[in-house]
Amino acid sequence: MIILKIGGSVITEKNLVERAKIGEMRRIAKELSKKKEDLLLIHGVGSFGHPQAKKYSLNTRFHAPGLCVTHSSASRLNHIFVDILNNHFPAVSIHPFDIIIAEDGEIRKIFFEAFFEALRKGIVPVTHGDVVFDLKKGNSIISGDKLVSYFALSLTPKRVGMGTNVDGVLDEKGEVIKEITPERFKELQNIFFTSGTHDVTGEMKGKVIELLKLAEKGIESFIFNALQEGNIEKFLRGERVGTVIRSD
Ligand SMILES: Nc1ncnc2c1ncn2[C@@H]1O[C@H](COP(=O)(O)OP(=O)(O)OP(=O)(O)O)[C@@H](O)[C@H]1O
Ligand SMILES: [Mg+2]
């Protein structure tokens, strides 16, 4: 099985509110249709969900109307994407809100069976960053990045990838860092910046931190540019793209 996350920065205009990039979604659907293995797809929500989560400060407090409009927005994007994917292969929405209970920001309970059944039946499950109920905080945000690491640690996939809007993790000069290991990461604290979009889940640094958890368990992963045509196909074929995150 392959786990792939497509960033919200790829399928939405991230500095606007609720603007989906339909053309990119169609191109991505075509590239994904070349898959030879089972695929679990996760996507970020970009300008769907992040603006609402920020407006209602869902990272730091419970807010019932905020929770509802954030979940609704994230689901809206998911349905747009899944409808496009279904023009190429069977794909089904699975919303984290419906199947996850968190506690203090961490996933406590998850109903995995829906994913397993979909995969067994040759259907691609498509899940996304979302807000979920939290036993301590009332609500918490579970990012697509976090879902990638959680699923990868639970399901031992063959390959893990995160497609985003830059060529990989970039150094001070803007060049792609070919490889990051837990040891190397300690020297890289100054390369991360905030882009000024609505992102509430840590951007590139957040991604690397999640993927280092996998590296520690011996699971290699890639951060690459999914806006660049052909990269998703390369990743699916097992070619090296972008930055690889692996153990020392
Ligand atoms: N050192 C770095 N190298 C590359 N990108 C960086 C770095 N530091 C910060 N960034 C920012 O991180 C962004 C990618 O993270 P972001 O979370 O916005 O993407 P995404 O995962 O595709 O979107 P989403 O979170 O909506 O799924 C880049 O566009 C860039 O602005
Ligand atoms: Mg992000």
Short mmCIF file of C-alpha atoms and ligand atoms in Angstrom, two decimals:
data_model
loop_
_atom_site.label_atom_id
_atom_site.label_comp_id
_atom_site.label_asym_id
_atom_site.label_seq_id
_atom_site.Cartn_x
_atom_site.Cartn_y
_atom_site.Cartn_z
CA MET A 1 0.00 0.00 0.00
CA ILE A 2 1.08 3.54 -0.74
CA ILE A 3 0.15 6.54 1.42
CA LEU A 4 0.16 9.86 -0.37
CA LYS A 5 -0.83 13.27 0.86
CA ILE A 6 -1.62 16.02 -1.62
CA GLY A 7 -1.11 19.41 0.01
CA GLY A 8 -3.83 21.99 0.34
CA SER A 9 -1.39 24.34 -1.35
CA VAL A 10 -1.60 22.14 -4.46
CA ILE A 11 -5.37 21.76 -4.83
CA THR A 12 -6.47 25.18 -3.50
CA GLU A 13 -5.43 28.82 -3.78
CA LYS A 14 -4.13 28.99 -0.27
CA ASN A 15 -4.12 32.75 0.22
CA LEU A 16 -7.78 33.13 -0.82
CA VAL A 17 -10.87 31.69 0.88
CA GLU A 18 -12.45 28.48 -0.44
CA ARG A 19 -10.89 28.50 -3.89
CA ALA A 20 -10.34 25.05 -5.38
CA LYS A 21 -7.90 24.46 -8.25
CA ILE A 22 -10.05 22.24 -10.46
CA GLY A 23 -7.47 21.99 -13.25
CA GLU A 24 -4.80 20.72 -10.86
CA MET A 25 -7.26 18.21 -9.40
CA ARG A 26 -8.01 16.85 -12.87
CA ARG A 27 -4.32 16.52 -13.71
CA ILE A 28 -3.61 14.83 -10.38
CA ALA A 29 -6.51 12.41 -10.89
CA LYS A 30 -4.98 11.38 -14.22
CA GLU A 31 -1.55 10.85 -12.68
CA LEU A 32 -3.03 8.84 -9.81
CA SER A 33 -4.91 6.61 -12.26
CA LYS A 34 -1.50 5.15 -13.27
CA LYS A 35 -1.19 3.56 -9.81
CA LYS A 36 -0.28 -0.11 -9.69
CA GLU A 37 -0.76 -0.60 -5.95
CA ASP A 38 -3.38 0.10 -3.31
CA LEU A 39 -3.50 3.77 -2.47
CA LEU A 40 -4.61 5.62 0.63
CA LEU A 41 -5.03 9.27 -0.26
CA ILE A 42 -4.97 12.15 2.19
CA HIS A 43 -5.28 15.78 1.26
CA GLY A 44 -4.70 19.08 2.99
CA VAL A 45 -7.51 21.58 2.94
CA GLY A 46 -5.67 24.83 2.20
CA SER A 47 -8.13 27.66 1.80
CA PHE A 48 -11.00 25.39 2.93
CA GLY A 49 -10.91 24.94 6.70
CA HIS A 50 -7.74 26.82 7.60
CA PRO A 51 -9.37 30.30 7.43
CA GLN A 52 -12.31 29.17 9.59
CA ALA A 53 -10.05 27.34 12.08
CA LYS A 54 -7.97 30.49 12.39
CA LYS A 55 -10.97 32.81 12.70
CA TYR A 56 -12.42 30.78 15.59
CA SER A 57 -9.01 29.92 17.15
CA LEU A 58 -9.84 26.22 17.10
CA ASN A 59 -6.22 25.41 17.91
CA THR A 60 -6.64 26.84 21.38
CA ARG A 61 -10.32 26.62 22.34
CA PHE A 62 -13.59 24.83 21.81
CA HIS A 63 -16.02 26.77 19.65
CA ALA A 64 -19.15 24.95 18.50
CA PRO A 65 -20.14 27.10 15.49
CA GLY A 66 -16.45 27.33 14.51
CA LEU A 67 -16.06 23.57 14.67
CA CYS A 68 -19.12 23.05 12.47
CA VAL A 69 -18.23 25.53 9.73
CA THR A 70 -14.60 24.32 9.65
CA HIS A 71 -15.61 20.70 9.23
CA SER A 72 -18.18 21.65 6.65
CA SER A 73 -15.64 23.63 4.64
CA ALA A 74 -13.01 20.86 4.71
CA SER A 75 -15.64 18.32 3.64
CA ARG A 76 -16.73 20.57 0.78
CA LEU A 77 -13.23 20.51 -0.70
CA ASN A 78 -13.02 16.75 -0.16
CA HIS A 79 -16.22 16.17 -2.13
CA ILE A 80 -15.05 18.35 -5.01
CA PHE A 81 -11.80 16.34 -5.21
CA VAL A 82 -13.44 12.92 -4.79
CA ASP A 83 -15.97 13.67 -7.55
CA ILE A 84 -13.07 14.42 -9.91
CA LEU A 85 -11.14 11.30 -8.86
CA ASN A 86 -14.22 9.20 -9.59
CA ASN A 87 -13.94 10.11 -13.27
CA HIS A 88 -10.80 7.93 -13.28
CA PHE A 89 -11.09 5.27 -10.53
CA PRO A 90 -13.38 4.44 -7.58
CA ALA A 91 -12.65 6.75 -4.66
CA VAL A 92 -14.64 7.41 -1.50
CA SER A 93 -14.67 10.20 1.11
CA ILE A 94 -13.84 9.28 4.69
CA HIS A 95 -14.04 12.29 7.00
CA PRO A 96 -11.84 12.24 10.14
CA PHE A 97 -14.61 14.03 12.06
CA ASP A 98 -16.84 10.96 11.70
CA ILE A 99 -14.30 8.32 12.73
CA ILE A 100 -11.76 9.92 15.10
CA ILE A 101 -11.91 10.98 18.73
CA ALA A 102 -8.91 12.94 20.00
CA GLU A 103 -7.59 13.60 23.48
CA ASP A 104 -5.47 16.67 24.08
CA GLY A 105 -4.71 16.99 20.38
CA GLU A 106 -3.72 13.36 19.81
CA ILE A 107 -5.78 10.67 18.06
CA ARG A 108 -7.27 8.44 20.80
CA LYS A 109 -9.78 6.35 18.89
CA ILE A 110 -10.12 5.73 15.21
CA PHE A 111 -12.49 3.50 13.28
CA PHE A 112 -10.07 1.98 10.76
CA GLU A 113 -12.45 -0.57 9.27
CA ALA A 114 -13.88 1.80 6.70
CA PHE A 115 -10.37 2.26 5.26
CA PHE A 116 -9.61 -1.46 5.26
CA GLU A 117 -12.90 -2.38 3.58
CA ALA A 118 -12.45 0.28 0.90
CA LEU A 119 -8.90 -0.91 0.16
CA ARG A 120 -10.00 -4.55 0.09
CA LYS A 121 -12.66 -3.67 -2.45
CA GLY A 122 -10.29 -1.76 -4.73
CA ILE A 123 -11.66 1.65 -3.72
CA VAL A 124 -9.28 4.50 -2.86
CA PRO A 125 -10.18 5.99 0.54
CA VAL A 126 -9.75 9.76 0.50
CA THR A 127 -9.42 11.51 3.84
CA HIS A 128 -8.25 14.99 4.81
CA GLY A 129 -7.21 17.48 7.45
CA ASP A 130 -10.23 18.10 9.69
CA VAL A 131 -11.47 19.23 13.08
CA VAL A 132 -12.58 16.43 15.43
CA PHE A 133 -14.09 16.12 18.90
CA ASP A 134 -11.48 16.10 21.65
CA LEU A 135 -12.18 14.56 25.08
CA LYS A 136 -10.07 17.21 26.87
CA LYS A 137 -10.19 20.32 24.70
CA GLY A 138 -13.62 19.94 23.12
CA ASN A 139 -12.23 20.10 19.63
CA SER A 140 -8.86 19.75 17.99
CA ILE A 141 -7.42 19.99 14.54
CA ILE A 142 -6.02 16.85 13.01
CA SER A 143 -3.88 17.94 10.08
CA GLY A 144 -3.43 15.94 6.91
CA ASP A 145 0.27 15.80 7.84
CA LYS A 146 -0.55 14.17 11.16
CA LEU A 147 -2.85 11.66 9.48
CA VAL A 148 0.01 10.66 7.18
CA SER A 149 2.28 9.77 10.09
CA TYR A 150 -0.51 8.14 12.10
CA PHE A 151 -1.60 5.92 9.21
CA ALA A 152 1.96 5.12 8.19
CA LEU A 153 2.84 4.00 11.72
CA SER A 154 -0.31 1.89 11.96
CA LEU A 155 -0.44 0.36 8.48
CA THR A 156 3.21 -0.18 7.36
CA PRO A 157 2.92 1.14 3.80
CA LYS A 158 5.46 0.44 1.07
CA ARG A 159 5.90 4.13 0.28
CA VAL A 160 4.91 7.42 1.92
CA GLY A 161 4.81 10.77 0.17
CA MET A 162 3.72 14.35 0.69
CA GLY A 163 3.14 16.39 -2.42
CA THR A 164 3.28 20.13 -1.83
CA ASN A 165 3.87 23.42 -3.69
CA VAL A 166 7.68 23.58 -3.39
CA ASP A 167 10.38 21.23 -4.70
CA GLY A 168 11.05 19.74 -1.27
CA VAL A 169 12.53 21.05 1.96
CA LEU A 170 14.63 24.04 0.94
CA ASP A 171 17.85 25.29 2.55
CA GLU A 172 18.80 28.95 3.20
CA LYS A 173 19.72 29.36 -0.47
CA GLY A 174 16.41 27.93 -1.64
CA GLU A 175 17.98 24.69 -2.81
CA VAL A 176 16.37 21.31 -2.22
CA ILE A 177 17.85 19.37 0.69
CA LYS A 178 18.21 15.85 -0.71
CA GLU A 179 18.04 13.99 2.58
CA ILE A 180 16.96 14.73 6.17
CA THR A 181 17.70 12.39 9.05
CA PRO A 182 16.90 12.95 12.77
CA GLU A 183 20.56 13.91 13.31
CA ARG A 184 20.66 16.35 10.37
CA PHE A 185 17.35 17.92 11.47
CA LYS A 186 19.01 19.35 14.59
CA GLU A 187 21.16 21.59 12.37
CA LEU A 188 18.22 22.72 10.28
CA GLN A 189 16.26 24.80 12.80
CA ASN A 190 16.80 28.08 10.96
CA ILE A 191 15.61 27.14 7.51
CA PHE A 192 11.91 27.14 8.27
CA PHE A 193 9.80 30.23 7.70
CA THR A 194 6.09 31.07 7.76
CA SER A 195 4.60 31.93 4.42
CA GLY A 196 1.80 34.19 5.68
CA THR A 197 -1.05 31.99 4.41
CA HIS A 198 -3.86 30.73 6.66
CA ASP A 199 -1.95 27.51 7.51
CA VAL A 200 -2.61 26.55 11.13
CA THR A 201 -0.70 23.27 11.21
CA GLY A 202 2.99 24.08 11.04
CA GLU A 203 3.73 24.23 7.30
CA MET A 204 7.00 22.63 6.23
CA LYS A 205 8.47 22.22 9.70
CA GLY A 206 5.29 20.48 10.87
CA LYS A 207 5.56 18.07 7.95
CA VAL A 208 9.19 17.22 8.64
CA ILE A 209 8.47 16.63 12.33
CA GLU A 210 5.67 14.19 11.46
CA LEU A 211 7.83 12.34 8.91
CA LEU A 212 10.78 12.06 11.30
CA LYS A 213 8.51 9.93 13.52
CA LEU A 214 8.33 7.49 10.60
CA ALA A 215 12.06 7.65 9.93
CA GLU A 216 12.66 6.57 13.52
CA LYS A 217 10.63 3.44 12.78
CA GLY A 218 12.53 2.76 9.56
CA ILE A 219 9.86 4.11 7.19
CA GLU A 220 11.24 6.34 4.44
CA SER A 221 9.17 9.18 3.05
CA PHE A 222 9.36 11.90 0.40
CA ILE A 223 8.35 15.57 0.29
CA PHE A 224 8.07 16.69 -3.32
CA ASN A 225 6.47 19.20 -5.66
CA ALA A 226 3.05 17.90 -6.71
CA LEU A 227 2.40 20.98 -8.86
CA GLN A 228 5.14 19.77 -11.19
CA GLU A 229 3.50 17.49 -13.74
CA GLY A 230 4.83 13.94 -13.66
CA ASN A 231 6.15 13.99 -10.09
CA ILE A 232 3.20 12.09 -8.64
CA GLU A 233 3.65 9.37 -11.27
CA LYS A 234 7.36 9.20 -10.48
CA PHE A 235 6.61 8.84 -6.79
CA LEU A 236 4.07 6.09 -7.50
CA ARG A 237 6.65 4.24 -9.58
CA GLY A 238 9.13 4.36 -6.71
CA GLU A 239 11.49 6.95 -8.21
CA ARG A 240 13.22 9.40 -5.95
CA VAL A 241 11.58 12.85 -5.88
CA GLY A 242 12.26 15.93 -3.72
CA THR A 243 13.55 15.46 -0.19
CA VAL A 244 13.79 12.03 1.37
CA ILE A 245 13.28 11.76 5.15
CA ARG A 246 14.96 8.67 6.57
CA SER A 247 16.74 7.34 9.64
CA ASP A 248 20.45 8.06 10.33
N1 LIG B 1 12.57 25.41 4.59
C1 LIG B 1 11.44 25.37 3.88
N2 LIG B 1 11.41 24.71 2.70
C2 LIG B 1 10.29 24.67 1.95
N3 LIG B 1 9.12 25.27 2.30
C3 LIG B 1 9.08 25.93 3.47
C4 LIG B 1 10.23 26.01 4.32
N4 LIG B 1 9.89 26.72 5.42
C5 LIG B 1 8.60 27.07 5.27
N5 LIG B 1 8.09 26.62 4.12
C6 LIG B 1 6.72 26.85 3.66
O1 LIG B 1 5.99 25.65 3.78
C7 LIG B 1 5.04 25.60 2.71
C8 LIG B 1 4.52 24.20 2.54
O2 LIG B 1 3.73 23.86 3.65
P1 LIG B 1 2.13 24.00 3.62
O3 LIG B 1 1.65 23.45 4.89
O4 LIG B 1 1.72 25.38 3.23
O5 LIG B 1 1.77 23.09 2.36
P2 LIG B 1 0.73 21.95 2.15
O6 LIG B 1 0.94 20.84 3.08
O7 LIG B 1 0.90 21.67 0.71
O8 LIG B 1 -0.67 22.60 2.43
P3 LIG B 1 -1.77 22.10 3.54
O9 LIG B 1 -1.19 22.29 4.87
O10 LIG B 1 -2.95 22.99 3.30
O11 LIG B 1 -2.05 20.68 3.21
C9 LIG B 1 5.82 26.13 1.53
O12 LIG B 1 4.98 26.61 0.50
C10 LIG B 1 6.63 27.25 2.18
O13 LIG B 1 5.94 28.48 2.12
MG MG B 2 0.21 22.52 6.00
#
